Tab-separated table of C-alpha atoms in Angstrom:
chain	number	residue	atom	x	y	z
Q	4	UNK	CA	-12.546	6.149	46.827
Q	5	UNK	CA	-11.566	3.330	49.146
Q	6	UNK	CA	-9.617	3.801	52.355
Q	7	UNK	CA	-6.667	2.123	50.592
Q	8	UNK	CA	-6.347	4.687	47.797
Q	9	UNK	CA	-2.880	6.258	47.845
Q	10	UNK	CA	-2.699	9.839	49.051
Q	11	UNK	CA	-0.353	10.717	46.170
Q	12	UNK	CA	-3.266	10.460	43.722
Q	13	UNK	CA	-5.971	11.852	45.971
Q	14	UNK	CA	-6.443	14.998	43.881
Q	15	UNK	CA	-6.286	13.264	40.496
Q	16	UNK	CA	-9.164	14.173	38.147
Q	17	UNK	CA	-9.400	11.479	35.448
Q	18	UNK	CA	-9.942	12.097	31.766
Q	19	UNK	CA	-13.592	12.051	30.692
Q	20	UNK	CA	-14.004	10.029	27.482
Q	21	UNK	CA	-16.863	10.500	25.059
Q	22	UNK	CA	-19.979	8.389	25.390
Q	23	UNK	CA	-19.731	4.843	24.044
Q	24	UNK	CA	-23.324	3.591	23.855
Q	25	UNK	CA	-23.907	-0.149	23.597
Q	26	UNK	CA	-26.633	0.384	21.037
Q	27	UNK	CA	-25.347	0.705	17.499
Q	28	UNK	CA	-28.514	2.265	16.091
Q	29	UNK	CA	-27.335	5.789	16.878
Q	30	UNK	CA	-25.579	8.284	14.653
Q	31	UNK	CA	-22.333	8.447	16.607
Q	32	UNK	CA	-20.433	11.658	15.936
Q	33	UNK	CA	-18.875	12.263	19.343
Q	34	UNK	CA	-15.539	10.421	19.627
Q	35	UNK	CA	-13.713	11.135	16.353
Q	36	UNK	CA	-13.704	7.548	15.146
Q	37	UNK	CA	-13.263	6.779	11.473
Q	38	UNK	CA	-16.637	5.942	9.887
Q	39	UNK	CA	-14.984	3.335	7.650
Q	40	UNK	CA	-13.676	-0.050	8.888
Q	41	UNK	CA	-10.259	-1.445	7.958
Q	42	UNK	CA	-10.231	-2.735	4.387
Q	43	UNK	CA	-10.885	-6.387	3.592
Q	44	UNK	CA	-7.352	-6.497	2.184
Q	45	UNK	CA	-5.930	-5.461	5.564
Q	46	UNK	CA	-8.190	-7.866	7.459
Q	47	UNK	CA	-7.244	-10.752	5.182
Q	48	UNK	CA	-3.551	-10.039	5.711
Q	49	UNK	CA	-4.079	-9.963	9.476
Q	50	UNK	CA	-5.904	-13.307	9.477
Q	51	UNK	CA	-3.102	-14.918	7.484
Q	52	UNK	CA	-0.153	-13.450	9.388
Q	53	UNK	CA	-1.273	-13.305	13.010
Q	54	UNK	CA	1.223	-14.822	15.436
Q	55	UNK	CA	-0.155	-17.831	17.385
Q	56	UNK	CA	-2.048	-16.436	20.353
Q	57	UNK	CA	-0.582	-18.959	22.780
Q	58	UNK	CA	2.733	-17.126	22.292
Q	59	UNK	CA	3.647	-13.663	23.508
Q	60	UNK	CA	3.575	-10.895	20.886
Q	61	UNK	CA	6.749	-10.126	18.953
Q	62	UNK	CA	8.285	-7.809	21.486
Q	63	UNK	CA	10.188	-5.453	19.188
Q	64	UNK	CA	7.256	-5.018	16.764
Q	65	UNK	CA	9.908	-4.906	14.068
Q	66	UNK	CA	7.777	-5.495	10.958
Q	67	UNK	CA	5.396	-2.637	11.725
Q	68	UNK	CA	8.280	-0.367	12.733
Q	69	UNK	CA	10.135	-1.100	9.497
Q	70	UNK	CA	7.055	-0.361	7.402
Q	71	UNK	CA	6.400	2.893	9.238
Q	72	UNK	CA	10.060	3.832	8.796
Q	73	UNK	CA	9.796	3.153	5.070
Q	74	UNK	CA	6.653	5.272	4.732
Q	75	UNK	CA	8.185	8.216	6.597
Q	76	UNK	CA	11.772	8.048	5.318
Q	77	UNK	CA	13.401	7.332	8.685
Q	78	UNK	CA	15.035	4.316	10.359
Q	79	UNK	CA	13.216	1.656	12.361
Q	80	UNK	CA	15.346	2.715	15.353
Q	81	UNK	CA	13.542	6.074	15.190
Q	82	UNK	CA	10.181	4.466	16.002
Q	83	UNK	CA	8.531	2.830	19.013
Q	84	UNK	CA	5.017	1.406	19.152
Q	85	UNK	CA	2.483	1.777	21.920
Q	86	UNK	CA	-0.937	0.628	23.037
Q	87	UNK	CA	-2.539	3.588	21.318
Q	88	UNK	CA	-0.934	7.018	21.224
Q	89	UNK	CA	-2.278	7.654	24.743
Q	90	UNK	CA	0.196	5.182	26.220
Q	91	UNK	CA	3.064	6.885	24.405
Q	92	UNK	CA	1.956	10.308	25.629
Q	93	UNK	CA	1.994	8.970	29.174
Q	94	UNK	CA	5.426	7.439	28.521
Q	95	UNK	CA	6.649	10.865	27.374
Q	96	UNK	CA	5.514	12.492	30.628
Q	97	UNK	CA	7.107	9.641	32.597
Q	98	UNK	CA	10.344	9.753	30.616
Q	99	UNK	CA	11.147	13.417	30.170
Q	100	UNK	CA	9.245	15.388	32.822
Q	101	UNK	CA	9.721	15.856	36.561
Q	102	UNK	CA	9.638	18.625	39.149
Q	103	UNK	CA	12.808	20.130	37.657
Q	104	UNK	CA	11.840	19.769	33.989
Q	105	UNK	CA	8.188	20.749	33.981
Q	106	UNK	CA	5.596	20.603	31.206
Q	107	UNK	CA	3.710	23.179	29.161
Q	108	UNK	CA	0.752	22.788	26.829
Q	109	UNK	CA	-2.202	24.806	25.524
Q	110	UNK	CA	-4.974	25.602	27.995
Q	111	UNK	CA	-7.530	24.265	25.517
Q	112	UNK	CA	-6.280	21.018	24.035
Q	113	UNK	CA	-6.379	17.261	24.537
Q	114	UNK	CA	-7.800	16.594	27.994
Q	115	UNK	CA	-5.280	13.887	28.809
Q	116	UNK	CA	-2.305	16.290	29.068
Q	117	UNK	CA	-3.139	17.656	32.525
Q	118	UNK	CA	-4.216	14.173	33.633
Q	119	UNK	CA	-0.865	12.639	32.693
Q	120	UNK	CA	0.975	15.547	34.285
Q	121	UNK	CA	-0.932	15.102	37.546
Q	122	UNK	CA	-0.621	11.314	37.434
Q	123	UNK	CA	3.153	11.619	37.132
Q	124	UNK	CA	3.364	14.516	39.610
Q	125	UNK	CA	4.718	16.904	37.005
Q	126	UNK	CA	4.095	20.636	37.533
Q	127	UNK	CA	2.749	22.222	34.370
Q	128	UNK	CA	1.833	25.504	32.733
Q	129	UNK	CA	-1.241	25.925	30.564
Q	130	UNK	CA	-0.716	28.529	27.861
Q	131	UNK	CA	-3.870	30.319	26.662
Q	132	UNK	CA	-4.888	30.132	23.043
Q	133	UNK	CA	-5.276	33.346	21.088
Q	134	UNK	CA	-8.748	34.857	20.663
Q	135	UNK	CA	-9.206	32.977	17.387
Q	136	UNK	CA	-8.366	29.698	19.211
Q	137	UNK	CA	-4.988	29.404	17.470
Q	138	UNK	CA	-1.724	28.261	19.060
Q	139	UNK	CA	0.822	31.080	18.741
Q	140	UNK	CA	4.338	29.594	18.309
Q	141	UNK	CA	6.016	32.584	19.976
Q	142	UNK	CA	4.131	31.835	23.194
Q	143	UNK	CA	6.262	28.679	23.459
Q	144	UNK	CA	9.680	30.206	22.808
Q	145	UNK	CA	12.388	29.709	25.462
Q	146	UNK	CA	10.067	28.267	28.090
Q	147	UNK	CA	12.592	25.958	29.741
Q	148	UNK	CA	9.846	23.343	29.897
Q	149	UNK	CA	8.946	20.263	27.879
Q	150	UNK	CA	6.192	21.166	25.422
Q	151	UNK	CA	3.141	19.117	24.406
Q	152	UNK	CA	1.122	20.364	21.440
Q	153	UNK	CA	-1.681	18.566	19.610
Q	154	UNK	CA	-1.321	19.448	15.948
Q	155	UNK	CA	-3.997	19.723	14.632
Q	156	UNK	CA	-5.296	20.796	17.999
Q	157	UNK	CA	-8.269	19.204	19.702
Q	158	UNK	CA	-11.052	20.149	20.010
Q	159	UNK	CA	-10.533	23.140	17.694
Q	160	UNK	CA	-9.145	21.336	14.627
Q	161	UNK	CA	-6.704	24.184	13.899
Q	162	UNK	CA	-3.160	23.313	12.827
Q	163	UNK	CA	0.313	24.796	12.874
Q	164	UNK	CA	2.500	24.456	9.795
Q	165	UNK	CA	5.709	22.444	9.921
Q	166	UNK	CA	7.653	25.708	9.676
Q	167	UNK	CA	5.847	27.074	12.747
Q	168	UNK	CA	6.650	23.927	14.726
Q	169	UNK	CA	10.273	24.231	13.636
Q	170	UNK	CA	10.408	27.729	15.129
Q	171	UNK	CA	9.284	26.264	18.458
Q	172	UNK	CA	12.019	23.631	18.215
Q	173	UNK	CA	14.683	26.230	17.428
Q	174	UNK	CA	13.729	28.213	20.524
Q	175	UNK	CA	13.694	25.207	22.885
Q	176	UNK	CA	16.869	23.280	22.082
Q	177	UNK	CA	17.230	22.049	25.661
Q	178	UNK	CA	13.648	20.858	26.026
Q	179	UNK	CA	11.644	18.104	24.364
Q	180	UNK	CA	8.762	19.158	22.135
Q	181	UNK	CA	6.109	16.452	21.814
Q	182	UNK	CA	3.911	17.019	18.759
Q	183	UNK	CA	0.746	14.937	19.001
Q	184	UNK	CA	-0.387	14.298	15.419
Q	185	UNK	CA	-3.477	12.180	16.016
Q	186	UNK	CA	-5.387	14.019	13.266
Q	187	UNK	CA	-2.598	15.002	10.902
Q	188	UNK	CA	-3.771	12.839	7.986
Q	189	UNK	CA	-6.926	14.931	7.525
Q	190	UNK	CA	-5.193	18.049	6.240
Q	191	UNK	CA	-2.263	18.722	8.556
Q	192	UNK	CA	1.466	18.629	7.857
Q	193	UNK	CA	3.478	15.985	9.689
Q	194	UNK	CA	6.654	17.028	11.471
Q	195	UNK	CA	8.315	13.596	11.261
Q	196	UNK	CA	10.832	14.851	8.628
Q	197	UNK	CA	12.177	17.272	11.260
Q	198	UNK	CA	13.397	14.487	13.562
Q	199	UNK	CA	16.536	14.225	11.393
Q	200	UNK	CA	17.515	17.794	12.315
Q	201	UNK	CA	16.142	18.162	15.848
Q	202	UNK	CA	17.072	15.719	18.592
Q	203	UNK	CA	14.500	17.368	20.867
Q	204	UNK	CA	11.453	16.481	18.719
Q	205	UNK	CA	9.107	13.587	19.454
Q	206	UNK	CA	6.177	13.082	17.077
Q	207	UNK	CA	3.323	10.833	18.178
Q	208	UNK	CA	0.656	9.436	15.867
Q	209	UNK	CA	-2.202	6.981	16.221
Q	210	UNK	CA	-3.829	4.318	14.060
Q	211	UNK	CA	-7.206	5.142	15.650
Q	212	UNK	CA	-8.269	7.938	13.299
Q	213	UNK	CA	-7.095	7.788	9.690
Q	214	UNK	CA	-6.282	4.068	9.840
Q	215	UNK	CA	-9.617	2.942	11.326
Q	216	UNK	CA	-8.125	1.026	14.267
Q	217	UNK	CA	-9.580	2.795	17.318
Q	218	UNK	CA	-10.676	-0.539	18.786
Q	219	UNK	CA	-7.321	-2.213	18.203
Q	220	UNK	CA	-5.207	0.342	20.154
Q	221	UNK	CA	-2.021	1.105	18.218
Q	222	UNK	CA	0.118	4.209	18.129
Q	223	UNK	CA	3.718	5.116	17.415
Q	224	UNK	CA	6.283	7.717	18.328
Q	225	UNK	CA	9.034	8.926	16.005
Q	226	UNK	CA	12.134	10.760	17.136
Q	227	UNK	CA	15.875	10.769	17.508
Q	228	UNK	CA	17.171	7.307	18.423
Q	229	UNK	CA	18.238	8.522	21.874
Q	230	UNK	CA	14.693	9.697	22.634
Q	231	UNK	CA	13.268	6.383	21.417
Q	232	UNK	CA	15.762	4.489	23.584
Q	233	UNK	CA	14.551	6.532	26.564
Q	234	UNK	CA	10.938	5.620	25.827
Q	235	UNK	CA	11.895	1.964	25.433
Q	236	UNK	CA	13.419	2.052	28.905
Q	237	UNK	CA	10.010	3.002	30.271
Q	238	UNK	CA	8.226	0.487	28.021
Q	239	UNK	CA	10.466	-2.383	29.154
Q	240	UNK	CA	10.062	-1.266	32.766
Q	241	UNK	CA	6.267	-1.309	32.656
Q	242	UNK	CA	4.809	-3.584	29.976
Q	243	UNK	CA	7.228	-4.839	27.298
Q	244	UNK	CA	4.431	-6.769	25.558
Q	245	UNK	CA	2.293	-3.665	25.245
Q	246	UNK	CA	1.017	-4.311	21.691
Q	247	UNK	CA	-0.863	-7.566	21.165
Q	248	UNK	CA	-0.354	-9.936	18.246
Q	249	UNK	CA	-3.749	-9.290	16.642
Q	250	UNK	CA	-3.135	-5.554	16.625
Q	251	UNK	CA	0.351	-5.965	15.163
Q	252	UNK	CA	-0.954	-8.157	12.338
Q	253	UNK	CA	-3.771	-5.752	11.516
Q	254	UNK	CA	-1.487	-2.743	11.823
Q	255	UNK	CA	0.879	-4.152	9.232
Q	256	UNK	CA	-2.025	-5.096	6.985
Q	257	UNK	CA	-3.372	-1.553	7.138
Q	258	UNK	CA	0.054	-0.086	6.361
Q	259	UNK	CA	0.283	-2.329	3.299
Q	260	UNK	CA	-2.977	-0.800	2.052
Q	261	UNK	CA	-2.192	2.903	2.199
Q	262	UNK	CA	-4.409	3.492	-0.831
Q	263	UNK	CA	-7.507	2.748	1.249
Q	264	UNK	CA	-6.325	4.951	4.095
Q	265	UNK	CA	-5.725	7.889	1.750
Q	266	UNK	CA	-9.070	7.372	-0.012
Q	267	UNK	CA	-10.925	7.294	3.307
Q	268	UNK	CA	-9.179	10.486	4.416
Q	269	UNK	CA	-10.173	12.235	1.194
Q	270	UNK	CA	-13.784	11.181	1.716
Q	271	UNK	CA	-13.769	12.454	5.290
Q	272	UNK	CA	-12.313	15.780	4.154
Q	273	UNK	CA	-14.945	16.067	1.426
Q	274	UNK	CA	-17.681	15.358	3.979
Q	275	UNK	CA	-16.127	17.906	6.311
Q	276	UNK	CA	-16.333	20.610	3.652
Q	277	UNK	CA	-19.909	19.584	2.836
Q	278	UNK	CA	-20.989	19.722	6.493
Q	279	UNK	CA	-19.161	22.974	7.168
Q	280	UNK	CA	-20.891	24.697	4.259
Q	281	UNK	CA	-24.312	23.403	5.327
Q	282	UNK	CA	-23.855	24.549	8.935
Q	283	UNK	CA	-22.653	27.966	7.836
Q	284	UNK	CA	-25.809	28.297	5.747
Q	285	UNK	CA	-27.740	27.671	8.966
Q	286	UNK	CA	-25.887	30.500	10.689
Q	287	UNK	CA	-23.274	28.450	12.550
Q	288	UNK	CA	-19.669	29.582	12.894
Q	289	UNK	CA	-17.270	26.737	12.056
Q	290	UNK	CA	-13.512	26.905	12.621
Q	291	UNK	CA	-11.367	25.860	9.624
Q	292	UNK	CA	-10.540	22.256	10.505
Q	293	UNK	CA	-7.582	20.060	9.551
Q	294	UNK	CA	-9.009	17.111	11.473
Q	295	UNK	CA	-11.816	14.567	11.186
Q	296	UNK	CA	-14.130	16.795	13.236
Q	297	UNK	CA	-15.396	20.347	13.218
Q	298	UNK	CA	-15.739	22.847	16.054
Q	299	UNK	CA	-18.824	24.992	15.788
Q	300	UNK	CA	-21.028	27.468	17.620
Q	301	UNK	CA	-24.408	29.119	17.000
Q	302	UNK	CA	-25.990	32.204	18.530
Q	303	UNK	CA	-29.419	30.611	18.017
Q	304	UNK	CA	-28.949	27.577	20.267
Q	305	UNK	CA	-26.626	26.706	23.150
Q	306	UNK	CA	-24.264	23.763	22.884
Q	307	UNK	CA	-26.054	22.048	25.781
Q	308	UNK	CA	-29.449	22.432	24.125
Q	309	UNK	CA	-28.122	21.251	20.764
Q	310	UNK	CA	-26.400	18.253	22.360
Q	311	UNK	CA	-29.514	17.326	24.363
Q	312	UNK	CA	-31.976	17.656	21.503
Q	313	UNK	CA	-29.754	15.721	19.105
Q	314	UNK	CA	-29.254	12.945	21.651
Q	315	UNK	CA	-33.024	12.645	22.056
Q	316	UNK	CA	-33.133	12.044	18.305
Q	317	UNK	CA	-30.388	9.398	18.341
Q	318	UNK	CA	-27.492	11.625	17.246
Q	319	UNK	CA	-24.440	12.004	19.503
Q	320	UNK	CA	-22.051	14.962	19.348
Q	321	UNK	CA	-19.563	16.255	21.951
Q	322	UNK	CA	-19.752	19.312	24.157
Q	323	UNK	CA	-17.441	20.547	26.914
Q	324	UNK	CA	-17.938	22.289	30.241
Q	325	UNK	CA	-14.453	23.823	30.179
Q	326	UNK	CA	-14.407	27.596	30.405
Q	327	UNK	CA	-13.795	29.225	27.046
Q	328	UNK	CA	-15.363	26.473	24.950
Q	329	UNK	CA	-18.553	25.757	26.884
Q	330	UNK	CA	-20.656	27.305	24.122
Q	331	UNK	CA	-19.039	25.273	21.348
Q	332	UNK	CA	-19.814	21.813	19.939
Q	333	UNK	CA	-17.431	19.279	18.437
Q	334	UNK	CA	-18.864	17.113	15.669
Q	335	UNK	CA	-17.052	14.099	14.234
Q	336	UNK	CA	-17.162	13.780	10.470
Q	337	UNK	CA	-18.808	10.527	9.411
Q	338	UNK	CA	-20.222	9.169	6.192
Q	339	UNK	CA	-22.287	11.410	3.932
Q	340	UNK	CA	-25.387	9.581	5.142
Q	341	UNK	CA	-24.484	10.265	8.784
Q	342	UNK	CA	-23.865	13.932	8.058
Q	343	UNK	CA	-27.191	14.236	6.270
Q	344	UNK	CA	-28.924	12.720	9.310
Q	345	UNK	CA	-27.147	15.248	11.529
Q	346	UNK	CA	-28.038	18.197	9.301
Q	347	UNK	CA	-31.661	17.113	8.888
Q	348	UNK	CA	-32.078	16.952	12.655
Q	349	UNK	CA	-30.342	20.283	13.238
Q	350	UNK	CA	-32.638	21.955	10.699
Q	351	UNK	CA	-35.688	20.502	12.431
Q	352	UNK	CA	-34.415	21.549	15.855
Q	353	UNK	CA	-33.824	25.119	14.691
Q	354	UNK	CA	-37.290	25.266	13.113
Q	355	UNK	CA	-38.854	24.237	16.425
Q	356	UNK	CA	-37.132	27.016	18.392
Q	357	UNK	CA	-39.359	29.881	19.619
């Protein structure tokens, strides 16, 4: 770091994103992107309705908010948009957490939670997962802290039911519970309906996964109007034009083509079941996933060796050095062709082992 770097961030350890190779001739199963692009219907709508780029974006993002509100049975005032769900997660730490109201989240979960806590100088508690990698709701009862839970969780893919999340809300009436639903459309159960009954619930979703917009950066948060007003205070104090016009146009186009989104999700879930069964036949253990990835381990090959040998063959998966999951691999679910390439290479790698 330079000699000008502020002491207040001297100990900050940044989030480590997955590899993004420039070459496109790899089978890329490491960053949980959707294997299918936005539909031509959505792209055509975006081309026709994009706001002139010499003008600032529409600051209230009202058309996208209204459509999201319609889809989820809430009011537009219950929704705020962000530059990806990551920005909204950071806003939540900025808005609701401090040294008096600290944060809590699972010890194995989305790697940005401790980064955002450290960045905003928020003390936090990491709550261990159970032996089966599940989040136990009772571990979050009456904490006196704001709670951040990825549901389905990452990198495990396991999910809590809406009823389980509601139990957490009931036992933390004076704290905000942020439920990060980045992967909910692949088999999870959204908690957005609960915002009508719980003023301490904030649900955050992204367009990056099920809606094929990882490169466009769009996310939204849904919650009680007072919570959304709080987040808007931070938005308007940092970057009020945080969602660009091209992204807004495409976002609305995608929302107007929910049929494609649902069809793509069904295909991903089918491919997930197909890949899970094939890996289990090869002796792998695979956690039951409600996401667009699987979490797997083998006693025949280490995660580092599997990652290295697959990369040599042009296939990228994700592994972690974090204690407790260092033996496991996370594999994004792609097209059937991509999964067959993965499985073919894994079979060959296993055959070559001593």
